CSV table of C-alpha atoms and ligand atoms in Angstrom, one decimal:
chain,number,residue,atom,x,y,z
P,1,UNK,CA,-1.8,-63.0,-27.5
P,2,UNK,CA,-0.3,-59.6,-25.9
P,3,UNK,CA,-2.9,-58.5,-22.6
P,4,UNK,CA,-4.3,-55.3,-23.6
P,5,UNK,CA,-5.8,-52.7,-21.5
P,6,UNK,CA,-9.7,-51.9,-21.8
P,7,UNK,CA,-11.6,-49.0,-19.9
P,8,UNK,CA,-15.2,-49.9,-20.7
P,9,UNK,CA,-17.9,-47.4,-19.9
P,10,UNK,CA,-21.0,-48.4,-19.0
P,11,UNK,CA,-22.6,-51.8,-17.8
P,12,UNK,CA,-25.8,-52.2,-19.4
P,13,UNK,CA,-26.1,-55.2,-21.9
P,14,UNK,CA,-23.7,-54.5,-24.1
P,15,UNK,CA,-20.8,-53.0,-22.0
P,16,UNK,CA,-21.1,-55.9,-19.6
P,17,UNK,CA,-20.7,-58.7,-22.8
P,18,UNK,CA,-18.2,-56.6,-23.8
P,19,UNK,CA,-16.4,-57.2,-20.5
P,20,UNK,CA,-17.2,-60.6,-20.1
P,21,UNK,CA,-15.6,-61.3,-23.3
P,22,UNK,CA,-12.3,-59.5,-23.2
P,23,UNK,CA,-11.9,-60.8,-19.7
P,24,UNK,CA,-12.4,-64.2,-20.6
P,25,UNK,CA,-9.9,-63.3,-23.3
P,26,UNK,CA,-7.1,-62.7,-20.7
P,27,UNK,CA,-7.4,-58.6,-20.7
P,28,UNK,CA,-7.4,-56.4,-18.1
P,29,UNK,CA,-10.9,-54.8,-18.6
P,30,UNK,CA,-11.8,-51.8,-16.2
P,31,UNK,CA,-15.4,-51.1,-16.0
P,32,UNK,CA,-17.1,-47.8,-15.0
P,33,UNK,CA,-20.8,-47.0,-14.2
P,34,UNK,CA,-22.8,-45.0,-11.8
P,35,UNK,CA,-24.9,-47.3,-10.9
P,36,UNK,CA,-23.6,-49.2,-7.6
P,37,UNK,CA,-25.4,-52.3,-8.4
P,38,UNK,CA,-24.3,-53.0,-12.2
P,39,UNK,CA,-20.6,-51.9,-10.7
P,40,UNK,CA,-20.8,-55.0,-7.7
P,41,UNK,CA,-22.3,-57.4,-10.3
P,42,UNK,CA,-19.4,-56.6,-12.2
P,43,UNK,CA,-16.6,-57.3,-10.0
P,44,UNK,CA,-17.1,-60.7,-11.4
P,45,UNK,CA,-16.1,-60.2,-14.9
P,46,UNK,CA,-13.6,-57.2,-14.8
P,47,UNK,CA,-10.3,-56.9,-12.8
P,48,UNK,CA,-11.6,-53.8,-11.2
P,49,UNK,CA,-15.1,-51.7,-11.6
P,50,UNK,CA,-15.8,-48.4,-10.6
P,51,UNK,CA,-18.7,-46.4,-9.4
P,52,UNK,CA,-18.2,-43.2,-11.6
P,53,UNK,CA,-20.3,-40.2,-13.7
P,54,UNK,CA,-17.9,-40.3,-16.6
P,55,UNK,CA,-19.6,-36.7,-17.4
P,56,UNK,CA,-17.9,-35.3,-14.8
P,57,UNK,CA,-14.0,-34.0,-16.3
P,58,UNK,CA,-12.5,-34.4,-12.8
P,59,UNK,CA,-13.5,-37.9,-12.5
P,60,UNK,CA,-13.4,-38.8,-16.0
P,61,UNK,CA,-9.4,-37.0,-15.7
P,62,UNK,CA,-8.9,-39.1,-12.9
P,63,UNK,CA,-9.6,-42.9,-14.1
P,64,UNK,CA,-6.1,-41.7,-16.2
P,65,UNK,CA,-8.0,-42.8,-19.6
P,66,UNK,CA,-4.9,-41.9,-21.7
P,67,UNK,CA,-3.6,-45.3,-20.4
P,68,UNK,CA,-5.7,-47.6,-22.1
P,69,UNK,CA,-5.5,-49.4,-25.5
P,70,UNK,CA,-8.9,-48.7,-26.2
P,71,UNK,CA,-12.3,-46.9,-24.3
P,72,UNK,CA,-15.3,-48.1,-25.6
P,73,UNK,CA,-18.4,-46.3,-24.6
P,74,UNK,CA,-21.5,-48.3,-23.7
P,75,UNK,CA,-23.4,-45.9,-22.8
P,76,UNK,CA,-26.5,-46.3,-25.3
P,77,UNK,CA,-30.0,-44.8,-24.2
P,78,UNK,CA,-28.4,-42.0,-22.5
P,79,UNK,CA,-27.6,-40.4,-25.7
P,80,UNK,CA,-26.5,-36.7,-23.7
P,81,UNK,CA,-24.2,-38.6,-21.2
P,82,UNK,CA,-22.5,-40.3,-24.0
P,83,UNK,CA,-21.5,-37.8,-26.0
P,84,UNK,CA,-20.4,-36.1,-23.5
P,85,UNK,CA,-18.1,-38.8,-22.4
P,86,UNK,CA,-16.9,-38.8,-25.9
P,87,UNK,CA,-16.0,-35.4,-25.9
P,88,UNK,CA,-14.3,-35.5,-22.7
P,89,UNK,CA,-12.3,-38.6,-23.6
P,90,UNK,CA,-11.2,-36.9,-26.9
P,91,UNK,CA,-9.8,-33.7,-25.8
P,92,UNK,CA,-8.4,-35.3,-22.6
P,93,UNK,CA,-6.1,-37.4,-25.8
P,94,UNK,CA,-7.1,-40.7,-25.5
P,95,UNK,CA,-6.3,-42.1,-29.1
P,96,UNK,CA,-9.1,-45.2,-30.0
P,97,UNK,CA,-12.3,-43.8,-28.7
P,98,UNK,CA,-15.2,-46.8,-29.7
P,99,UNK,CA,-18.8,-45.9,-28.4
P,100,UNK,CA,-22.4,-47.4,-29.1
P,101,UNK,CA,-24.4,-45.5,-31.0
P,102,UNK,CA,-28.1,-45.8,-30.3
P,103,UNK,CA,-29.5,-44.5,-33.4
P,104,UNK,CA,-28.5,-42.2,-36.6
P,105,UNK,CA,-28.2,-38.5,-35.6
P,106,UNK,CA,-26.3,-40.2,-32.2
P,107,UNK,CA,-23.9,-41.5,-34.9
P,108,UNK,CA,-23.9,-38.0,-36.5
P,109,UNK,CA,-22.6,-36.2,-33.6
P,110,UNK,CA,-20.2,-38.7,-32.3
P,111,UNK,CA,-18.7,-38.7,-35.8
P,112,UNK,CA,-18.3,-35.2,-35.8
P,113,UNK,CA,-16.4,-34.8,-32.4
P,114,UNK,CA,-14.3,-37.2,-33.2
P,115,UNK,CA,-14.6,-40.9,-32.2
P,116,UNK,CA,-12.6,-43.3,-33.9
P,117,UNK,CA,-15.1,-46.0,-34.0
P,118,UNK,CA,-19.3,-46.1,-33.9
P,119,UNK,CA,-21.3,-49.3,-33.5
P,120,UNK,CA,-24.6,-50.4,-33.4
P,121,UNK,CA,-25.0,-53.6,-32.0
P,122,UNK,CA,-28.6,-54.3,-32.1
P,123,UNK,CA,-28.5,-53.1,-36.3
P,124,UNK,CA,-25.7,-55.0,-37.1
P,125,UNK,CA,-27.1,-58.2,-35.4
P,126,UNK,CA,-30.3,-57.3,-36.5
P,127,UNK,CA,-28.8,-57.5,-40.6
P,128,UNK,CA,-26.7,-60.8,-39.4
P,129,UNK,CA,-29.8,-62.3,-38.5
P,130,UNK,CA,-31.7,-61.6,-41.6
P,131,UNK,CA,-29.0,-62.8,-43.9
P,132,UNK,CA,-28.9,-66.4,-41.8
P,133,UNK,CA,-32.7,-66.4,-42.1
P,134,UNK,CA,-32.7,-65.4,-45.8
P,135,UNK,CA,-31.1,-68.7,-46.8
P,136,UNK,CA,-30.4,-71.9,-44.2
P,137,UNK,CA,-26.6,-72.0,-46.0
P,138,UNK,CA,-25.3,-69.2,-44.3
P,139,UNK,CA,-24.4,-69.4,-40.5
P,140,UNK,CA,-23.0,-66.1,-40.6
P,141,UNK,CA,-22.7,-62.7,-42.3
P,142,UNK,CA,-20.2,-59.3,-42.0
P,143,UNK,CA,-20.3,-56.8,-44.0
P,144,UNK,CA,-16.6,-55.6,-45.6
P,145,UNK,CA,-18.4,-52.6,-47.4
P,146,UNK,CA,-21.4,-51.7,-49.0
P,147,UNK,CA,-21.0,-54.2,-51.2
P,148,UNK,CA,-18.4,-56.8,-49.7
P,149,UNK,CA,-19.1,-59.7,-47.3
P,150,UNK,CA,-17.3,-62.0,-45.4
P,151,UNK,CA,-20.0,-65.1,-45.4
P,152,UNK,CA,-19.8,-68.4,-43.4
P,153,UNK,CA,-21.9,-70.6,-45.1
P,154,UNK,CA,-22.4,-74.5,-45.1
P,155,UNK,CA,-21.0,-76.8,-47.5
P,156,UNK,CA,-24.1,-78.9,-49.0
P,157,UNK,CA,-23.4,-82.5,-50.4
P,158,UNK,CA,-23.2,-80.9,-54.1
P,159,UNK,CA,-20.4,-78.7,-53.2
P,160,UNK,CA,-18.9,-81.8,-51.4
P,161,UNK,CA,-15.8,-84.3,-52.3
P,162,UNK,CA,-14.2,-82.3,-55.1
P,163,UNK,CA,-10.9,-80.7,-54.4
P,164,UNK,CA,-11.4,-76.5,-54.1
P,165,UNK,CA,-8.6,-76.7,-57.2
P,166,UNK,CA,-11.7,-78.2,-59.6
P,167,UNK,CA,-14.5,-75.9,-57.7
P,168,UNK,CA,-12.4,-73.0,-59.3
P,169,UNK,CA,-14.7,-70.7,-57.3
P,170,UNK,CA,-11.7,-68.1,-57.7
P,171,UNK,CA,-12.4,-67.9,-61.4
P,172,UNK,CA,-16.4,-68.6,-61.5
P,173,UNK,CA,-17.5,-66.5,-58.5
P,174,UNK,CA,-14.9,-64.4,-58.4
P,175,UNK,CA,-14.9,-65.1,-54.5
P,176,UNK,CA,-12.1,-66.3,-52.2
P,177,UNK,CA,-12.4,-68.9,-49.8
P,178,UNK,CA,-10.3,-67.4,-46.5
P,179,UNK,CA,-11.1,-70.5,-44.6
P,180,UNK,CA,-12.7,-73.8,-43.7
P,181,UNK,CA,-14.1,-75.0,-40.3
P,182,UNK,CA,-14.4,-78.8,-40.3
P,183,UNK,CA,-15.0,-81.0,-37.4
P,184,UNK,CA,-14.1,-78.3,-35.0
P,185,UNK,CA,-10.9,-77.7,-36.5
P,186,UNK,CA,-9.9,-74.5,-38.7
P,187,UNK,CA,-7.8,-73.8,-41.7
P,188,UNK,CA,-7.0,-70.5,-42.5
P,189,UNK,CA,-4.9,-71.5,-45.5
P,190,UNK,CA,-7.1,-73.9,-48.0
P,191,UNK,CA,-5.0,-75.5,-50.2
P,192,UNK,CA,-6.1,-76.6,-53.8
P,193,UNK,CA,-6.4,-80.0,-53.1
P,194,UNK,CA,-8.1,-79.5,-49.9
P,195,UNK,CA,-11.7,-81.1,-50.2
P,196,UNK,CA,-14.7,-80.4,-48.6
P,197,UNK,CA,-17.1,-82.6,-46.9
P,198,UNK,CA,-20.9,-81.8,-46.3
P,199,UNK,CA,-21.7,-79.8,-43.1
P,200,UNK,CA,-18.4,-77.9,-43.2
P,201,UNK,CA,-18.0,-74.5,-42.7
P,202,UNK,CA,-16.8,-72.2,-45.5
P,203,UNK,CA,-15.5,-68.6,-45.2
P,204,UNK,CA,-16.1,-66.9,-48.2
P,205,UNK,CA,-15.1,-63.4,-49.1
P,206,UNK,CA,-16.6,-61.7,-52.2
P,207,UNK,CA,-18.7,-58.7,-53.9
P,208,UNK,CA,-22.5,-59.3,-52.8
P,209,UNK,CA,-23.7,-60.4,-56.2
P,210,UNK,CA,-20.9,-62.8,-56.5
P,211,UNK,CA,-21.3,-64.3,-53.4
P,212,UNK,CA,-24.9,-64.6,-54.0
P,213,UNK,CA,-24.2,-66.4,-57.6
P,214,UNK,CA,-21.9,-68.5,-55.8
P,215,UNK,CA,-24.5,-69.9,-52.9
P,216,UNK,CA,-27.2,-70.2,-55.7
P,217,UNK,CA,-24.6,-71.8,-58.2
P,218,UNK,CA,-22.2,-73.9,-55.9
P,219,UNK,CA,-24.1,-74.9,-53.0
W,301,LIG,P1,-27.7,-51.4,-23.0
W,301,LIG,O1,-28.7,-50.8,-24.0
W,301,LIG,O2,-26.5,-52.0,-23.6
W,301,LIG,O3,-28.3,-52.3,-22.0
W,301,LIG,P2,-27.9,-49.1,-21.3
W,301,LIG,O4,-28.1,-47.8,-22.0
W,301,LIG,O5,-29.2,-49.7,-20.7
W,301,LIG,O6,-27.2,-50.1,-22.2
W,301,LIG,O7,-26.9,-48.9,-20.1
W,301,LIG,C1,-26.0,-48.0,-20.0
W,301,LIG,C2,-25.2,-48.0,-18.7
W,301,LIG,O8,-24.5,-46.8,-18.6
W,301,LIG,C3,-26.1,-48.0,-17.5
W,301,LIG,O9,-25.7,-49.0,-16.6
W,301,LIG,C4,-25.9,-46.6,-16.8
W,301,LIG,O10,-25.9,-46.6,-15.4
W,301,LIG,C5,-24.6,-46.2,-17.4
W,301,LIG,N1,-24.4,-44.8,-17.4
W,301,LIG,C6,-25.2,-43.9,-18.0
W,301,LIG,N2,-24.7,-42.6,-17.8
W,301,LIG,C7,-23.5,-42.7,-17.2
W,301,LIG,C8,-22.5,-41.8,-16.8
W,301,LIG,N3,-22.6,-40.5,-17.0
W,301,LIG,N4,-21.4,-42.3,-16.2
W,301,LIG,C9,-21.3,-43.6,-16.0
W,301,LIG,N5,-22.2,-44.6,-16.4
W,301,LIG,C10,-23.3,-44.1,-17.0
């Protein structure tokens, strides 16, 4: 894995998992707040952090944000002071601009000035959630498109000890298995005589409705 560099903007819950994470990962992951406190807490989980007002163009100018594979903006209640940073970030140039959106109209106006990437943590966890309490087969859940999931779901003892050739789940489902987690180990390349035994994981790509047949049907 190449080190990437990541300016991340903001330290409340999310920027600071954020952080935690790519730094775990081996990154060099610069953190920016104005909040002294969240920026010493920080100095943890970051190579450096840095008390800032990313609102401010001097300042913002001066963290050289061009340099950085990636700024994602954490920034989430204060919905002014993230645009703003947005704004700033995009005409200083900086190419991959990710920010946290806190609701719809947020989304609206950081899509229109520009930023290359808009999440909502707390939604898209929030549909994850439902679709693992929906039905105790599926660990896991990401949405592809409106209608195409990647699914992680758990092999019952009906689905078990046949080799994925005879499931033919290609030509019943219509869905592709990408790959298979089984006792801690993964396989990204199932083979046909690969066989599964209860309790593993499967990673199943496929339209909604197909994927749904197929948990009903298979499982
Ligand atoms: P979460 O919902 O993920 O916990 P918050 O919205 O509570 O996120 O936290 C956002 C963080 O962004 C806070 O720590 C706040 O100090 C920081 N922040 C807000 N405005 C600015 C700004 N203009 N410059 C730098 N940091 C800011």
């Amino acid at each position: 894995m190449s080190k990437k560099q990541f300016l991340v903007i903001g330290l409340g819950r999310f920027g600071t998992s954020v952080c935690k994470e790519l730094y775990k990962q081996g990154h060099d992951v610069i953190a920016v707040d104005e909040n002294e406190e969240r920026v010493q807490d920080a100095d943890a989980f970051t190579s450096r952090a840095i008390i800032a007002d990313t609102t401010q163009e001097k300042t913002l100018r001066s963290l050289e944000p061009t340099n950085y594979d990636c700024v994602l903006v954490a920034i989430g209640d204060h919905i002014q002071e993230s645009i703003l940073t947005t704004l700033l970030l995009k005409e200083l140039g900086v190419k991959k601009v990710w920010v946290k959106a806190r609701n719809e109209q947020h989304h609206r106006v950081l899509e229109k000035i520009g930023a290359d990437r808009i999440v909502h943590p707390e939604l898209d966890m929030g549909i994850r959630i439902a679709h693992s309490l929906d039905s105790d087969k599926i660990i896991d859940y990401v949405e592809i498109s409106p209608d195409h999931s990647i699914l992680e779901m758990r092999a019952t003892s009906k689905i078990a000890g046949q080799p994925l050739a005879k499931l033919n789940i290609r030509k019943k489902y219509k869905c592709n298995i990408l790959g298979i987690k089984s006792a801690g180990r993964l396989t990204i390349t199932p083979m046909p005589d690969d066989t599964l035994t209860e309790g593993d994981v499967i990673i199943i790509l496929g339209e909604n409705k197909d994927l749904k047949r197929f948990e009903k049907g298979a499982l």
